[in-house]
Each structure stands twice: as C-alpha cells, then as structure tokens.
mmCIF file of C-alpha atoms in Angstrom:
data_model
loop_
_atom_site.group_PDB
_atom_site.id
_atom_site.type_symbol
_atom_site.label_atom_id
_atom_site.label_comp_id
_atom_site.label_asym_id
_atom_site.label_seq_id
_atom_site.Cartn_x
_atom_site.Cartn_y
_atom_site.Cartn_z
ATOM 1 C CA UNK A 7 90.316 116.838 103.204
ATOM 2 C CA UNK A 8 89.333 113.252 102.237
ATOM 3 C CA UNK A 9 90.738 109.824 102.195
ATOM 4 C CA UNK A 10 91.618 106.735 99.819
ATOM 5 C CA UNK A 11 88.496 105.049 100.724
ATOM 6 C CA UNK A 12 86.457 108.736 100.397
ATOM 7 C CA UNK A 13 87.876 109.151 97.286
ATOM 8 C CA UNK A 14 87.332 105.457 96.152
ATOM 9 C CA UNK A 15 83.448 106.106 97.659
ATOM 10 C CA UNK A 16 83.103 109.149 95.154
ATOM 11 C CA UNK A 17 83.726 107.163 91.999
ATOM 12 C CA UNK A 18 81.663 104.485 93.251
ATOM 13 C CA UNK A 19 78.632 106.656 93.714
ATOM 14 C CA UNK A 20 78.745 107.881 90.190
ATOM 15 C CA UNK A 21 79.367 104.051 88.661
ATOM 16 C CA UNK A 22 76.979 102.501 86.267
ATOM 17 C CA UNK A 23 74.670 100.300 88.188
ATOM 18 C CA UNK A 24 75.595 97.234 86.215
ATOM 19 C CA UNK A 25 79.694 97.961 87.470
ATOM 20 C CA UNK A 26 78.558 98.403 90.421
ATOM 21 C CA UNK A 27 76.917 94.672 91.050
ATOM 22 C CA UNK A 28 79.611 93.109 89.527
ATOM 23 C CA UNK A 29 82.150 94.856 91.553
ATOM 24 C CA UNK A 30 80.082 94.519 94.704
ATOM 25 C CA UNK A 31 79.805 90.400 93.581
ATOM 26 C CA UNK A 32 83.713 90.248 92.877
ATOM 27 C CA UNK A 33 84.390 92.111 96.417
ATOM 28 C CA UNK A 34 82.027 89.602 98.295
ATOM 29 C CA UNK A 35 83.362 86.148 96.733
ATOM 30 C CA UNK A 36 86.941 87.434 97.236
ATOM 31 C CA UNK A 37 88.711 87.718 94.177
ATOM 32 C CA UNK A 38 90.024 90.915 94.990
ATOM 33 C CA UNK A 39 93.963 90.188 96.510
ATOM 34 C CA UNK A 40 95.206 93.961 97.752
ATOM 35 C CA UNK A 41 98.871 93.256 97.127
ATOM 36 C CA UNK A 42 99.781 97.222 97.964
ATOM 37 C CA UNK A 43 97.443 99.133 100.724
ATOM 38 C CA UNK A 44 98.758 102.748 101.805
ATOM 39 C CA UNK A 45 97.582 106.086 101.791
ATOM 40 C CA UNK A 46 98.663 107.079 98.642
ATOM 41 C CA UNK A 47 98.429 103.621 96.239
ATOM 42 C CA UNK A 48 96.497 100.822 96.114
ATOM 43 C CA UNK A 49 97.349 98.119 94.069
ATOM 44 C CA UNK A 50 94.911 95.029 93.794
ATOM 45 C CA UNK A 51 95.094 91.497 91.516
ATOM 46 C CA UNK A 52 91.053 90.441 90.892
ATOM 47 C CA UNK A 53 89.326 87.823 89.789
ATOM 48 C CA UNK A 54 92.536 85.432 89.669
ATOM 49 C CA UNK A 55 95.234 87.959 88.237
ATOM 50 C CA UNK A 56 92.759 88.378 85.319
ATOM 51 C CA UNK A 57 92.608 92.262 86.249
ATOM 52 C CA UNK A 58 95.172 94.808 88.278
ATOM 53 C CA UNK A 59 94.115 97.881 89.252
ATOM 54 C CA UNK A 60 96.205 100.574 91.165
ATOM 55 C CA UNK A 61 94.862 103.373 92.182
ATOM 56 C CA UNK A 62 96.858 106.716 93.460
ATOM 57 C CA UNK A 63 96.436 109.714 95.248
ATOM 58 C CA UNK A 64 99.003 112.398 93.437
ATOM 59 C CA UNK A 65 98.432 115.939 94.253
ATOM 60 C CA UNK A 66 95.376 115.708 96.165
ATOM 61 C CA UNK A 67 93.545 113.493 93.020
ATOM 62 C CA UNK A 68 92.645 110.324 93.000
ATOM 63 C CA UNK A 69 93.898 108.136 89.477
ATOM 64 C CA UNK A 70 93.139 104.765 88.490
ATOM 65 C CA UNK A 71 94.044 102.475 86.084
ATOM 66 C CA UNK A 72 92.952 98.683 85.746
ATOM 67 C CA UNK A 73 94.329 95.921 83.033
ATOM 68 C CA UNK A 74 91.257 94.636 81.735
ATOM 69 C CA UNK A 75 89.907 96.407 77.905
ATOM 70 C CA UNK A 76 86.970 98.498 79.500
ATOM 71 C CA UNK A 77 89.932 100.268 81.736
ATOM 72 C CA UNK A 78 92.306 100.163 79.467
ATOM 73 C CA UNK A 79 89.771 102.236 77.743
ATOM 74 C CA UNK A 80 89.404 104.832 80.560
ATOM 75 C CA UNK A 81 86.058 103.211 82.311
ATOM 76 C CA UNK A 82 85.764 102.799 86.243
ATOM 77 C CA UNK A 83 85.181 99.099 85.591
ATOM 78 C CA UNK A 84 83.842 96.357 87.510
ATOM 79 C CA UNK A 85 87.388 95.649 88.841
ATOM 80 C CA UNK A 86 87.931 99.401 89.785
ATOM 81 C CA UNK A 87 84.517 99.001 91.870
ATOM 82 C CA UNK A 88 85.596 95.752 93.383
ATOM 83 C CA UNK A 89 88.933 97.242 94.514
ATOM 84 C CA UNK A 90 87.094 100.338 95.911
ATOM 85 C CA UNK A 91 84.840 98.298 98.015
ATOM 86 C CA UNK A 92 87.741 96.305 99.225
ATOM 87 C CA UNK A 93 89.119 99.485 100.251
ATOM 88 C CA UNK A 94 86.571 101.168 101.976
ATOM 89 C CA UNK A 95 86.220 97.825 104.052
ATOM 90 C CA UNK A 96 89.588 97.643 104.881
ATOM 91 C CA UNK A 97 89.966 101.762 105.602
ATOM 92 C CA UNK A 98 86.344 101.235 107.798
ATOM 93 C CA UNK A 99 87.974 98.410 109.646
ATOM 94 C CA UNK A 100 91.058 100.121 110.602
ATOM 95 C CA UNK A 101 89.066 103.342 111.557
ATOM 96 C CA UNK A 102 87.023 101.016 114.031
ATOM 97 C CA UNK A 103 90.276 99.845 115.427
ATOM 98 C CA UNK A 104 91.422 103.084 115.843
ATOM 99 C CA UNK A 105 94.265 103.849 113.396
ATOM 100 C CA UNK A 106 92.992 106.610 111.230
ATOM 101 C CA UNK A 107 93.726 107.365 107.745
ATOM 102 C CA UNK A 108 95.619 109.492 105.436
ATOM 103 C CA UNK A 109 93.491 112.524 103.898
ATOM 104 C CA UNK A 110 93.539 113.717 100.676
ATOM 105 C CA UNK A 111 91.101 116.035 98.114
ATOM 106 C CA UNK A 112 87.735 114.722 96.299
ATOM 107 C CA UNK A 113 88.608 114.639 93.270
ATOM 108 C CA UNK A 114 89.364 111.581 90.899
ATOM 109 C CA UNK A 115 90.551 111.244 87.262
ATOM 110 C CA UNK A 116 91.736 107.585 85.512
ATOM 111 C CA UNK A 117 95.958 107.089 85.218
ATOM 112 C CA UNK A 118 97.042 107.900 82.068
ATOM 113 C CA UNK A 119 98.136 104.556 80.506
#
C-alpha cells in the first residue's frame, strides 16, 4: 500500500514537463500555503489564493481538484504539481523524524467538480 506523497509522486511522474517546472518553481519560491495536511486530504492556497487545490484519498484513490481553468478542466496543473511537491517534502520530512505515514493504493483520478 502507498501514501499521500506516493500517490502525489505518481501523478507527478506522468506530468507534462512544462507543469512540472512551473510547479517545481511555485513549490521553491513558496507560494504554496498547505492550509489542510492529513492522510487522507490535502488542501493547499498557491500562488497568493490565486489557485486551491485539495487533493483526497477515498477508497484507496487518489482525487484532485484545483480552482484555476486548466483544473477546472480536469488537467494535473502547475498548481496540482506545486502542491504535490509540497507534499512529498513535508511527508519526507516527517518520515526522517520518524512519524510515518498513512498508506493508501496507487491509483489517482481528478475530483469530480
């Protein structure tokens, strides 16, 4: 069984290059604020509010869903990729401390809005 930040890994590794960079450049100048971190839901404001994204693990699945139009429209946008990065910090920070994570399946599908 796999985690958030597993599951959050997955989508990133089949993002568009182009997402990816400007996730990985929204992650690294902080805009990405993760109001909600648990096992089962993330929720993150990025880039100054202009973007939420939650993500959710619901039977084993990961779902997203993010504000802006190219995830309103179902993509694994830039903001998606910023808020997975965040996560995978975060969940690789607390695994180095010690606390270990929540599991769940590998697979991933987009909230439906």
């Amino acid at each position: 069984m796999t985690g958030m930040a597993e599951l959050a890994g997955a989508e990133l590794a089949r993002a568009a290059q182009a997402v990816l960079a400007r996730g990985d450049e929204l992650e690294q100048s902080g805009a990405v604020q993760l109001v909600r971190f648990g096992p089962l839901r993330v929720i993150a404001e990025v880039d100054d509010s202009a973007a939420c994204v939650d993500f959710q693990v619901e039977d084993g699945v990961l779902r997203w869903s993010c504000t802006c139009r190219e995830g309103r429209e179902g993509a694994f946008c830039a903001h998606c990729a910023a808020t997975a990065q965040s996560v995978r910090r975060k969940t690789e920070r607390k695994a180095f401390s010690g606390v270990s994570s929540v599991t769940a399946s590998e697979s991933a599908v987009r909230i439906a809005s």
